[in-house]
C-alpha positions as CSV (number, residue, x, y, z in Angstrom):
1,M,20.5,-2.7,-4.5
2,D,22.3,-1.5,-7.2
3,Q,23.5,2.0,-5.4
4,K,24.2,3.6,-8.2
5,I,21.3,2.3,-10.6
6,N,18.7,3.7,-7.7
7,Q,20.0,7.2,-7.8
8,L,19.3,6.4,-11.5
9,Y,15.9,5.8,-10.1
10,E,15.1,8.6,-8.3
11,E,16.3,10.9,-10.4
12,G,13.6,10.0,-12.6
13,K,15.4,8.5,-15.1
14,V,13.4,5.8,-15.2
15,D,14.7,4.2,-18.7
16,Q,18.1,4.7,-18.1
17,A,17.7,2.3,-14.6
18,I,16.0,-0.4,-16.4
19,H,17.8,-0.8,-19.0
20,A,20.9,-0.7,-16.4
21,L,19.3,-4.2,-14.8
22,I,18.7,-6.2,-18.0
23,E,22.3,-5.4,-18.2
24,K,23.2,-6.9,-14.9
25,I,20.5,-9.9,-15.4
26,D,22.3,-10.7,-18.7
27,H,26.1,-10.5,-17.6
28,N,24.9,-11.7,-14.2
29,P,21.3,-14.4,-15.0
30,R,22.0,-16.3,-11.3
31,E,22.2,-13.1,-8.7
32,T,18.5,-12.7,-7.4
33,A,18.6,-9.3,-6.3
34,N,18.7,-8.0,-10.0
35,Y,16.0,-9.3,-10.3
36,L,14.3,-8.7,-7.4
37,Q,15.6,-4.3,-8.2
38,L,14.0,-4.6,-11.4
39,A,10.7,-6.6,-10.7
40,T,10.5,-3.5,-7.8
41,Y,10.8,-0.4,-10.1
42,L,8.4,-2.6,-12.8
43,L,6.0,-2.2,-9.9
44,D,6.3,0.6,-9.1
45,Q,5.4,1.2,-12.5
46,G,2.2,-0.3,-12.5
47,S,4.2,-2.8,-14.7
48,A,3.1,-5.6,-12.5
49,E,2.4,-8.3,-15.1
50,Q,6.1,-7.5,-16.0
51,A,7.2,-7.8,-12.5
52,R,5.0,-11.2,-12.3
53,E,6.5,-12.8,-14.8
54,L,10.4,-11.5,-14.4
55,L,10.1,-13.1,-11.2
56,T,8.8,-16.2,-12.4
57,K,11.6,-16.3,-14.3
58,A,13.8,-16.1,-11.5
59,R,12.6,-18.9,-9.2
60,G,14.3,-21.3,-11.5
61,I,17.0,-19.3,-9.8
62,A,15.6,-19.3,-6.1
63,E,13.2,-19.8,-4.4
64,D,13.0,-17.6,-1.2
65,L,11.4,-14.9,-4.0
66,V,7.9,-16.3,-2.9
67,Y,6.9,-13.2,-1.4
68,D,7.8,-11.6,-4.0
69,L,5.4,-12.8,-6.5
70,A,3.2,-12.5,-3.9
71,V,3.1,-8.8,-3.9
72,C,2.6,-8.9,-7.6
73,D,-0.7,-11.4,-7.8
74,Y,-1.8,-8.3,-4.7
75,A,-1.3,-5.7,-7.5
76,L,-2.8,-7.7,-10.8
77,G,-5.6,-8.1,-7.7
78,D,-5.0,-11.6,-8.4
79,F,-5.8,-12.1,-4.6
80,D,-6.2,-15.9,-4.3
81,Q,-2.8,-16.5,-5.7
82,A,-1.2,-14.2,-3.4
83,L,-2.8,-15.3,-0.1
84,A,-1.8,-19.3,-2.2
85,R,1.8,-17.8,-1.7
86,L,1.4,-16.0,1.2
87,A,0.9,-19.3,2.6
88,Q,3.8,-21.1,1.2
89,I,6.2,-19.0,4.2
90,P,6.4,-18.4,7.6
91,D,4.4,-15.8,9.3
92,D,6.9,-12.7,9.6
93,D,5.8,-9.3,9.9
94,M,6.4,-8.3,5.8
95,T,3.6,-11.7,5.4
96,M,1.6,-10.9,7.8
97,Y,1.2,-6.8,6.9
98,Q,0.8,-8.9,2.9
99,K,-1.9,-10.8,3.9
100,A,-3.6,-8.2,5.6
101,L,-4.1,-6.2,2.4
102,V,-5.4,-9.1,-0.2
103,Y,-7.9,-9.7,3.3
104,L,-9.2,-6.1,3.4
105,K,-9.3,-6.0,-0.3
106,L,-11.3,-9.5,-0.3
107,G,-14.0,-7.3,2.4
108,Q,-12.9,-9.5,5.2
109,S,-11.8,-6.9,7.5
110,Q,-11.5,-8.8,10.4
111,K,-9.1,-11.6,9.1
112,A,-6.8,-8.0,8.6
113,L,-7.6,-7.0,11.6
114,A,-6.1,-9.7,12.7
115,Y,-2.8,-10.5,11.2
116,A,-2.6,-6.7,11.1
117,L,-2.2,-6.2,14.5
118,S,0.3,-9.0,14.8
119,I,2.9,-6.9,13.6
120,K,5.7,-7.3,16.0
121,E,7.4,-3.5,14.3
122,S,4.4,-0.9,13.4
123,D,5.8,1.4,11.4
124,D,3.7,4.4,9.3
125,R,2.7,1.5,7.0
126,V,1.9,-0.8,8.8
127,K,-0.2,1.9,11.5
128,E,-2.2,4.0,8.2
129,L,-2.9,0.0,6.6
130,I,-4.4,-0.3,10.5
131,G,-6.0,2.7,10.6
132,D,-8.1,1.9,6.7
133,I,-9.1,-1.4,8.3
134,W,-10.9,-0.2,11.5
135,L,-12.7,2.7,8.5
136,A,-14.4,-0.5,6.3
137,L,-15.4,-1.4,9.7
138,G,-17.0,1.4,10.3
139,E,-15.0,1.9,13.9
140,L,-14.5,5.7,13.2
141,E,-12.6,6.7,16.3
142,A,-9.9,3.7,16.0
143,A,-9.5,4.7,12.8
144,R,-8.8,8.5,14.0
145,A,-6.4,7.4,16.8
146,S,-4.2,5.2,14.2
147,Y,-3.6,7.5,12.2
148,L,-2.2,10.6,14.3
149,E,0.1,8.0,15.5
150,I,1.5,8.8,12.1
151,A,3.4,12.4,12.5
152,E,1.7,15.1,10.3
153,G,4.9,16.1,8.1
154,Q,4.5,12.4,6.4
155,R,1.3,12.6,6.1
156,S,-0.5,11.7,2.6
157,S,-3.0,13.3,0.4
158,K,-5.5,10.3,1.7
159,L,-3.9,10.7,4.6
160,N,-5.4,13.5,5.9
161,F,-8.3,13.5,3.9
162,L,-10.1,9.6,5.2
163,L,-9.2,12.4,9.5
164,G,-11.6,14.4,8.1
165,L,-14.0,11.9,7.1
166,T,-12.8,10.4,10.5
167,Y,-13.9,14.0,12.3
168,F,-16.7,14.5,9.3
169,S,-19.9,14.5,12.1
170,Q,-17.7,15.3,15.6
171,D,-16.5,18.3,15.0
172,R,-17.2,20.0,10.9
173,E,-14.4,22.1,11.8
174,Q,-11.9,20.1,11.9
175,A,-13.3,17.4,9.5
176,E,-12.9,20.9,7.0
177,E,-9.0,21.6,7.9
178,F,-7.3,18.0,7.2
179,F,-9.8,18.1,3.2
180,A,-8.7,21.3,3.1
181,K,-4.8,20.2,3.6
182,S,-5.9,16.8,1.7
183,K,-7.2,19.3,-1.6
184,K,-3.8,21.2,-1.2
185,Q,-1.3,17.9,-1.6
186,D,-2.8,16.1,-4.3
187,P,-6.2,18.1,-5.2
188,K,-6.9,14.7,-7.4
189,Y,-6.5,12.3,-5.1
190,Y,-9.0,14.5,-3.9
191,Q,-12.1,15.1,-5.5
192,K,-11.1,11.4,-5.9
193,A,-11.8,10.5,-2.6
194,K,-15.1,13.3,-2.6
195,D,-16.6,11.1,-5.1
196,Q,-16.2,7.3,-3.9
197,Y,-17.2,7.9,0.1
198,E,-20.1,10.4,-0.7
199,S,-22.1,8.4,-0.1
200,L,-20.7,7.9,3.5
201,L,-20.1,11.4,3.9
202,K,-24.3,11.4,3.8
203,L,-24.3,9.5,6.3
204,L,-21.8,11.1,8.0
205,S,-23.5,14.5,8.3
206,Q,-27.7,12.8,9.0
207,G,-24.7,11.6,12.7
208,K,-25.1,8.3,10.7
209,A,-22.3,5.8,11.4
210,G,-21.4,3.9,8.3
211,A,-18.4,1.7,6.9
212,G,-15.7,3.7,5.0
213,K,-15.2,2.2,1.3
214,E,-11.6,0.0,0.3
């Protein structure tokens, strides 16, 4: 990764960083690292189709871009295509993580869990994914345990909201504390999540179990 260009991107100079990478690609079209860096920025900006087109073009230079194309497919909601690509490469931690994401989106939560639990190096991203899968399976305590493995200072608005969800039927006061943290961090996400999980919250308030939405 070109660190100078990445610094521009991190400083919010998105167009400048993207144009710099395009110039590098024009100057040296066989350097795949530039394609990958640009595709990462395009995905981050919500331009998954452009990223996929870019990487498809780059595959004429290097064949080791299958995983990155699968990530683009996932971002575009083309889950079958993502799985077809992932099937072409070995099951390392990155591949299993991506497969778990895809199967979760497809509603095949047991398959997603099998892949997620097979990941050897479990970082916060993996712990969050495992929590999401347990939540989709309706296993609130298992979801909570996974989320709580993530340090308090590293929890996003989403994580705090979902932690509140897992406490809701057992400890309403604790649940409201997590909801309050979530709302403070990102009011828009909080309201969206509250609307998304409204039916589940109603079930939990009646002491009934339910599966989470994805």
